[in-house]
Amino acid sequence: MKELVFALQFKGKARPVEGVEGKLTAKTRAAGQVLRTALTEKGVQAKTESRPGTRATFESEVQMTGAGTFVESGHIRYGKAGRVTFKTEGQGVLGASGVDGPQRGAVIWEVTEGSGQFGGATGLITSNFTVGARGEVVDNHYVRLFLPA
């Protein structure tokens, strides 16, 4: 097995599913990126730089399971490299962010299937996100996959 570790920031929208209480769909996209973190005398400095090229696309269904908890399943297509499907490991959390406007949340997804470069993949994806009042999503993924050699 070989290990593949990477991070991407996705942006897009989450919307309620009409006629189904507590169910949402999310669709987001991410460009290739360089994520920079520097630890300096002045503190932590972070920057995300977009790179031209193919985009990753994310689609999921979210079902609220209680006050501030949810489960989710969906897929992520990493451009022409392939795709993974996933489901929530346990439950995700969603709640107040402490600032006016967005809510904050986090979830861990288990990869259940892969194709292309991700054929036979296993692993976890950690999602740390915000959702604005109009459904605008900023979702940071940290991915650790194990792929057949």
Coordinates of N, CA and C in Angstrom, one line a residue:
M1 N 0.9 -1.2 0.0 CA 0.0 0.0 0.0 C 0.9 1.2 0.0
K2 N 0.4 2.3 -0.7 CA 1.1 3.5 -0.6 C 0.2 4.6 0.0
E3 N 0.7 5.6 0.6 CA -0.1 6.6 1.3 C -0.1 7.9 0.4
L4 N -1.3 8.5 0.4 CA -1.4 9.8 -0.3 C -2.1 10.8 0.6
V5 N -1.4 11.9 1.0 CA -1.9 12.9 1.9 C -1.9 14.2 1.2
F6 N -3.1 14.9 1.3 CA -3.2 16.2 0.7 C -4.4 17.0 1.3
A7 N -4.4 18.3 1.1 CA -5.5 19.2 1.6 C -6.0 20.0 0.5
L8 N -7.3 20.3 0.5 CA -7.9 21.2 -0.4 C -9.0 22.0 0.3
Q9 N -9.2 23.3 -0.2 CA -10.3 24.1 0.3 C -11.4 24.2 -0.8
F10 N -12.6 23.7 -0.4 CA -13.7 23.7 -1.3 C -14.6 24.9 -1.0
K11 N -15.3 25.5 -2.0 CA -16.3 26.5 -1.8 C -17.5 26.3 -2.7
G12 N -18.7 26.6 -2.1 CA -19.9 26.4 -2.9 C -21.1 26.6 -2.0
K13 N -22.2 25.8 -2.2 CA -23.5 26.1 -1.5 C -24.0 24.8 -0.9
A14 N -24.8 25.0 0.1 CA -25.6 23.9 0.7 C -27.1 24.4 0.7
R15 N -28.0 23.5 0.3 CA -29.4 23.9 0.2 C -30.3 22.8 0.8
P16 N -31.4 23.3 1.4 CA -32.4 22.3 1.9 C -33.0 21.5 0.7
V17 N -33.3 20.2 0.9 CA -34.0 19.4 0.0 C -35.5 19.7 0.2
E18 N -36.2 20.1 -0.8 CA -37.6 20.5 -0.7 C -38.4 19.3 -0.4
G19 N -39.3 19.5 0.7 CA -40.2 18.5 1.1 C -39.6 17.4 2.0
V20 N -38.3 17.5 2.4 CA -37.7 16.5 3.3 C -37.1 17.3 4.4
E21 N -37.7 17.1 5.6 CA -37.2 17.8 6.8 C -35.8 17.4 7.2
G22 N -35.0 18.4 7.5 CA -33.6 18.1 8.0 C -32.7 17.6 7.0
K23 N -33.0 17.6 5.7 CA -32.1 17.1 4.6 C -31.6 18.2 3.8
L24 N -30.3 18.2 3.5 CA -29.6 19.2 2.7 C -28.8 18.5 1.6
T25 N -28.5 19.3 0.5 CA -27.5 18.8 -0.5 C -26.5 19.9 -0.5
A26 N -25.2 19.5 -0.7 CA -24.1 20.4 -0.8 C -23.4 20.1 -2.1
K27 N -23.0 21.2 -2.8 CA -22.2 21.1 -4.0 C -21.1 22.2 -3.9
T28 N -19.8 21.8 -3.9 CA -18.7 22.7 -3.8 C -17.6 22.3 -4.8
R29 N -16.7 23.2 -5.0 CA -15.6 23.0 -6.0 C -14.3 23.5 -5.4
A30 N -13.2 22.9 -5.8 CA -11.9 23.3 -5.4 C -10.9 23.3 -6.6
A31 N -10.1 24.4 -6.7 CA -9.0 24.4 -7.7 C -7.8 23.8 -7.1
G32 N -6.8 23.4 -7.9 CA -5.5 23.0 -7.4 C -5.0 24.2 -6.5
Q33 N -4.3 23.8 -5.4 CA -3.9 24.8 -4.5 C -2.5 24.6 -3.9
V34 N -1.9 25.6 -3.4 CA -0.8 25.6 -2.6 C -1.2 26.2 -1.2
L35 N -1.1 25.4 -0.2 CA -1.5 25.8 1.2 C -0.2 26.1 1.9
R36 N 0.0 27.3 2.4 CA 1.2 27.7 3.1 C 0.9 28.0 4.5
T37 N 1.7 27.5 5.4 CA 1.6 27.8 6.8 C 3.1 28.1 7.3
A38 N 3.2 29.3 8.0 CA 4.5 29.7 8.5 C 4.3 30.0 10.0
L39 N 5.3 29.4 10.8 CA 5.3 29.7 12.2 C 6.4 30.7 12.4
T40 N 6.1 32.0 12.7 CA 7.0 33.0 12.8 C 7.0 33.6 14.2
E41 N 7.9 34.6 14.5 CA 8.0 35.3 15.7 C 6.7 36.0 16.0
K42 N 6.0 36.4 14.9 CA 4.7 37.2 15.0 C 3.5 36.3 15.1
G43 N 3.7 35.0 15.0 CA 2.6 34.1 15.1 C 2.4 33.2 13.9
V44 N 1.3 32.6 13.8 CA 1.0 31.7 12.6 C 0.5 32.5 11.5
Q45 N 1.1 32.3 10.3 CA 0.6 33.0 9.1 C 0.2 31.9 8.1
A46 N -1.0 32.1 7.5 CA -1.5 31.1 6.6 C -2.0 31.7 5.3
K47 N -1.8 31.0 4.2 CA -2.3 31.5 2.9 C -2.6 30.4 2.0
T48 N -3.7 30.5 1.2 CA -4.1 29.6 0.2 C -3.9 30.2 -1.1
E49 N -3.2 29.6 -2.0 CA -3.0 30.1 -3.4 C -3.6 29.2 -4.4
S50 N -4.5 29.7 -5.2 CA -5.1 28.8 -6.3 C -4.1 28.6 -7.4
R51 N -4.2 27.4 -8.0 CA -3.4 27.1 -9.2 C -4.4 26.8 -10.3
P52 N -4.0 27.2 -11.6 CA -4.8 26.9 -12.7 C -4.9 25.4 -13.0
G53 N -6.0 25.0 -13.7 CA -6.1 23.6 -14.1 C -7.4 23.0 -13.7
T54 N -7.4 21.7 -13.7 CA -8.6 20.9 -13.4 C -9.1 21.2 -12.0
R55 N -10.4 21.1 -11.8 CA -11.0 21.4 -10.5 C -11.5 20.0 -9.9
A56 N -11.6 20.0 -8.6 CA -12.2 18.9 -7.9 C -13.7 19.4 -7.6
T57 N -14.6 18.4 -7.7 CA -16.0 18.7 -7.4 C -16.5 17.8 -6.3
F58 N -17.4 18.3 -5.4 CA -17.9 17.6 -4.3 C -19.4 17.7 -4.3
E59 N -20.1 16.6 -4.1 CA -21.5 16.5 -3.9 C -21.9 15.6 -2.8
S60 N -22.8 16.0 -2.0 CA -23.2 15.2 -0.8 C -24.7 15.4 -0.5
E61 N -25.2 14.5 0.3 CA -26.5 14.7 1.0 C -26.2 14.6 2.5
V62 N -26.8 15.5 3.2 CA -26.7 15.7 4.6 C -28.0 15.5 5.3
Q63 N -28.0 14.6 6.3 CA -29.3 14.4 7.1 C -29.0 14.8 8.5
M64 N -29.7 15.8 9.0 CA -29.6 16.2 10.4 C -30.2 15.1 11.2
T65 N -29.4 14.7 12.3 CA -29.8 13.6 13.2 C -30.3 14.0 14.5
G66 N -30.1 15.3 14.8 CA -30.4 15.8 16.1 C -30.0 17.3 16.2
A67 N -30.0 17.9 17.4 CA -29.6 19.3 17.5 C -28.1 19.3 17.3
G68 N -27.7 19.9 16.2 CA -26.3 20.1 15.9 C -25.5 18.8 15.5
T69 N -26.2 17.8 15.1 CA -25.5 16.6 14.6 C -26.1 16.1 13.3
F70 N -25.2 15.4 12.5 CA -25.7 15.0 11.1 C -24.8 13.8 10.7
V71 N -25.4 13.2 9.6 CA -24.6 12.2 8.9 C -24.6 12.6 7.4
E72 N -23.7 12.2 6.7 CA -23.5 12.7 5.3 C -22.9 11.6 4.4
S73 N -23.3 11.5 3.2 CA -22.6 10.6 2.2 C -22.6 11.4 0.9
G74 N -21.6 10.9 0.0 CA -21.5 11.6 -1.3 C -20.3 11.1 -2.0
H75 N -19.8 12.0 -2.9 CA -18.6 11.7 -3.7 C -17.8 12.9 -4.0
I76 N -16.5 12.7 -4.2 CA -15.6 13.8 -4.6 C -14.9 13.3 -5.9
R77 N -15.0 14.1 -6.9 CA -14.2 13.8 -8.2 C -13.0 14.8 -8.2
Y78 N -11.9 14.2 -8.3 CA -10.6 14.9 -8.3 C -10.2 15.1 -9.7
G79 N -10.9 15.9 -10.5 CA -10.6 16.1 -11.9 C -10.5 14.8 -12.6
K80 N -9.6 14.7 -13.5 CA -9.4 13.4 -14.3 C -8.7 12.3 -13.6
A81 N -8.2 12.6 -12.3 CA -7.5 11.6 -11.6 C -8.4 10.5 -11.1
G82 N -9.7 10.8 -10.8 CA -10.6 9.8 -10.4 C -11.5 10.3 -9.3
R83 N -12.2 9.4 -8.6 CA -13.2 9.8 -7.6 C -13.2 8.9 -6.5
V84 N -13.8 9.4 -5.3 CA -14.0 8.6 -4.2 C -15.4 8.8 -3.7
T85 N -16.0 7.8 -3.1 CA -17.3 7.9 -2.4 C -17.0 7.8 -0.9
F86 N -17.9 8.4 -0.1 CA -17.7 8.4 1.3 C -19.0 8.4 2.1
K87 N -18.8 8.1 3.4 CA -19.9 8.2 4.3 C -19.4 8.6 5.7
T88 N -20.2 9.2 6.5 CA -19.8 9.7 7.8 C -19.3 8.6 8.7
E89 N -18.2 8.8 9.4 CA -17.8 7.9 10.4 C -18.3 8.5 11.7
G90 N -19.3 7.9 12.4 CA -19.9 8.5 13.5 C -20.9 9.5 13.1
Q91 N -20.8 10.7 13.7 CA -21.7 11.9 13.3 C -20.9 13.1 13.2
G92 N -21.3 14.0 12.3 CA -20.7 15.3 12.2 C -21.4 16.3 13.2
V93 N -20.7 17.4 13.5 CA -21.3 18.4 14.4 C -21.4 19.7 13.6
L94 N -22.4 20.5 14.0 CA -22.7 21.8 13.5 C -23.2 22.7 14.6
G95 N -22.6 23.9 14.7 CA -23.1 24.8 15.7 C -22.6 26.3 15.5
A96 N -22.9 27.1 16.5 CA -22.5 28.5 16.4 C -21.0 28.6 16.3
S97 N -20.6 29.6 15.6 CA -19.2 29.8 15.4 C -18.6 30.8 16.4
G98 N -19.4 31.6 17.1 CA -18.9 32.6 18.0 C -18.7 34.0 17.3
V99 N -19.0 34.1 16.0 CA -19.0 35.3 15.3 C -20.3 35.5 14.6
D100 N -20.7 36.7 14.3 CA -22.0 36.9 13.6 C -21.9 36.3 12.2
G101 N -22.9 35.6 11.8 CA -23.0 35.0 10.4 C -22.8 33.5 10.4
P102 N -21.6 33.0 10.1 CA -21.5 31.6 9.8 C -21.6 30.7 11.0
Q103 N -22.1 29.5 10.7 CA -22.0 28.4 11.7 C -20.7 27.6 11.3
R104 N -20.2 26.9 12.3 CA -19.0 26.1 12.1 C -19.3 24.6 12.3
G105 N -18.6 23.7 11.6 CA -18.8 22.3 11.8 C -17.6 21.5 11.4
A106 N -17.7 20.2 11.7 CA -16.6 19.3 11.4 C -17.2 17.9 11.2
V107 N -16.6 17.1 10.4 CA -17.0 15.7 10.2 C -15.9 14.9 9.7
I108 N -15.9 13.6 10.0 CA -14.9 12.6 9.4 C -15.6 11.7 8.5
W109 N -15.1 11.5 7.3 CA -15.7 10.6 6.3 C -14.8 9.4 6.1
E110 N -15.4 8.3 6.0 CA -14.7 7.1 5.6 C -14.8 6.9 4.1
V111 N -13.7 6.7 3.4 CA -13.8 6.4 2.0 C -14.3 5.0 1.8
T112 N -15.4 4.8 1.0 CA -16.0 3.5 0.8 C -15.7 2.9 -0.6
E113 N -15.3 3.7 -1.5 CA -15.0 3.2 -2.9 C -14.2 4.3 -3.6
G114 N -13.4 3.8 -4.6 CA -12.6 4.8 -5.4 C -12.5 4.3 -6.8
S115 N -12.2 5.2 -7.7 CA -12.0 4.8 -9.1 C -10.8 5.7 -9.7
G116 N -10.3 5.3 -10.9 CA -9.2 5.9 -11.4 C -8.0 5.8 -10.5
Q117 N -7.2 6.8 -10.3 CA -6.1 6.8 -9.4 C -6.4 6.3 -8.0
F118 N -7.7 6.4 -7.6 CA -8.2 6.1 -6.3 C -8.8 4.7 -6.2
G119 N -8.7 3.9 -7.2 CA -9.2 2.5 -7.2 C -8.6 1.8 -6.1
G120 N -9.5 1.1 -5.3 CA -9.1 0.3 -4.1 C -8.7 1.2 -2.9
A121 N -8.9 2.5 -3.0 CA -8.5 3.4 -1.9 C -9.3 3.1 -0.6
T122 N -8.6 3.2 0.5 CA -9.2 3.2 1.9 C -8.7 4.5 2.6
G123 N -9.3 4.9 3.6 CA -8.8 6.0 4.3 C -9.9 6.9 4.9
L124 N -9.4 8.1 5.4 CA -10.4 9.0 6.0 C -10.1 10.4 5.4
I125 N -11.2 11.2 5.4 CA -11.1 12.6 5.0 C -11.7 13.4 6.2
T126 N -11.0 14.4 6.7 CA -11.5 15.2 7.7 C -12.0 16.5 7.1
S127 N -13.2 17.0 7.4 CA -13.8 18.2 6.9 C -14.0 19.1 8.1
N128 N -13.5 20.4 7.9 CA -13.7 21.4 8.9 C -14.3 22.6 8.1
F129 N -15.5 23.0 8.4 CA -16.2 23.9 7.5 C -17.0 25.0 8.2
T130 N -17.4 26.0 7.4 CA -18.4 27.0 7.8 C -19.5 27.1 6.8
V131 N -20.7 27.4 7.3 CA -21.9 27.6 6.5 C -22.5 28.9 6.8
G132 N -22.7 29.8 5.8 CA -23.3 31.1 6.0 C -24.8 31.1 6.0
A133 N -25.4 32.2 6.3 CA -26.9 32.3 6.4 C -27.6 32.0 5.1
R134 N -26.9 32.2 3.9 CA -27.5 31.9 2.6 C -27.0 30.6 2.0
G135 N -26.4 29.8 2.9 CA -25.9 28.5 2.4 C -24.5 28.4 1.9
E136 N -23.8 29.5 1.9 CA -22.5 29.6 1.3 C -21.5 28.7 2.2
V137 N -20.8 27.8 1.6 CA -19.9 26.9 2.3 C -18.5 27.1 2.0
V138 N -17.6 27.1 3.0 CA -16.2 27.0 2.8 C -15.7 25.8 3.6
D139 N -15.2 24.8 2.9 CA -14.9 23.5 3.5 C -13.5 23.1 3.3
N140 N -12.7 22.9 4.3 CA -11.3 22.5 4.3 C -11.2 21.0 4.5
H141 N -10.7 20.3 3.5 CA -10.5 18.8 3.6 C -9.0 18.5 3.9
Y142 N -8.8 17.6 4.8 CA -7.5 17.0 5.0 C -7.7 15.5 4.7
V143 N -7.0 15.0 3.7 CA -7.2 13.7 3.1 C -6.0 12.8 3.4
R144 N -6.2 11.6 3.9 CA -5.2 10.6 4.1 C -5.7 9.3 3.5
L145 N -5.2 8.9 2.3 CA -5.7 7.7 1.6 C -4.6 6.7 1.6
F146 N -5.0 5.4 1.6 CA -4.1 4.3 1.4 C -4.5 3.6 0.1
L147 N -3.5 3.5 -0.9 CA -3.8 3.1 -2.2 C -3.0 1.8 -2.5
P148 N -3.6 0.8 -3.3 CA -2.8 -0.3 -3.6 C -1.5 0.1 -4.4
A149 N -0.4 -0.6 -4.1 CA 0.9 -0.3 -4.7 C 0.9 -0.7 -6.2

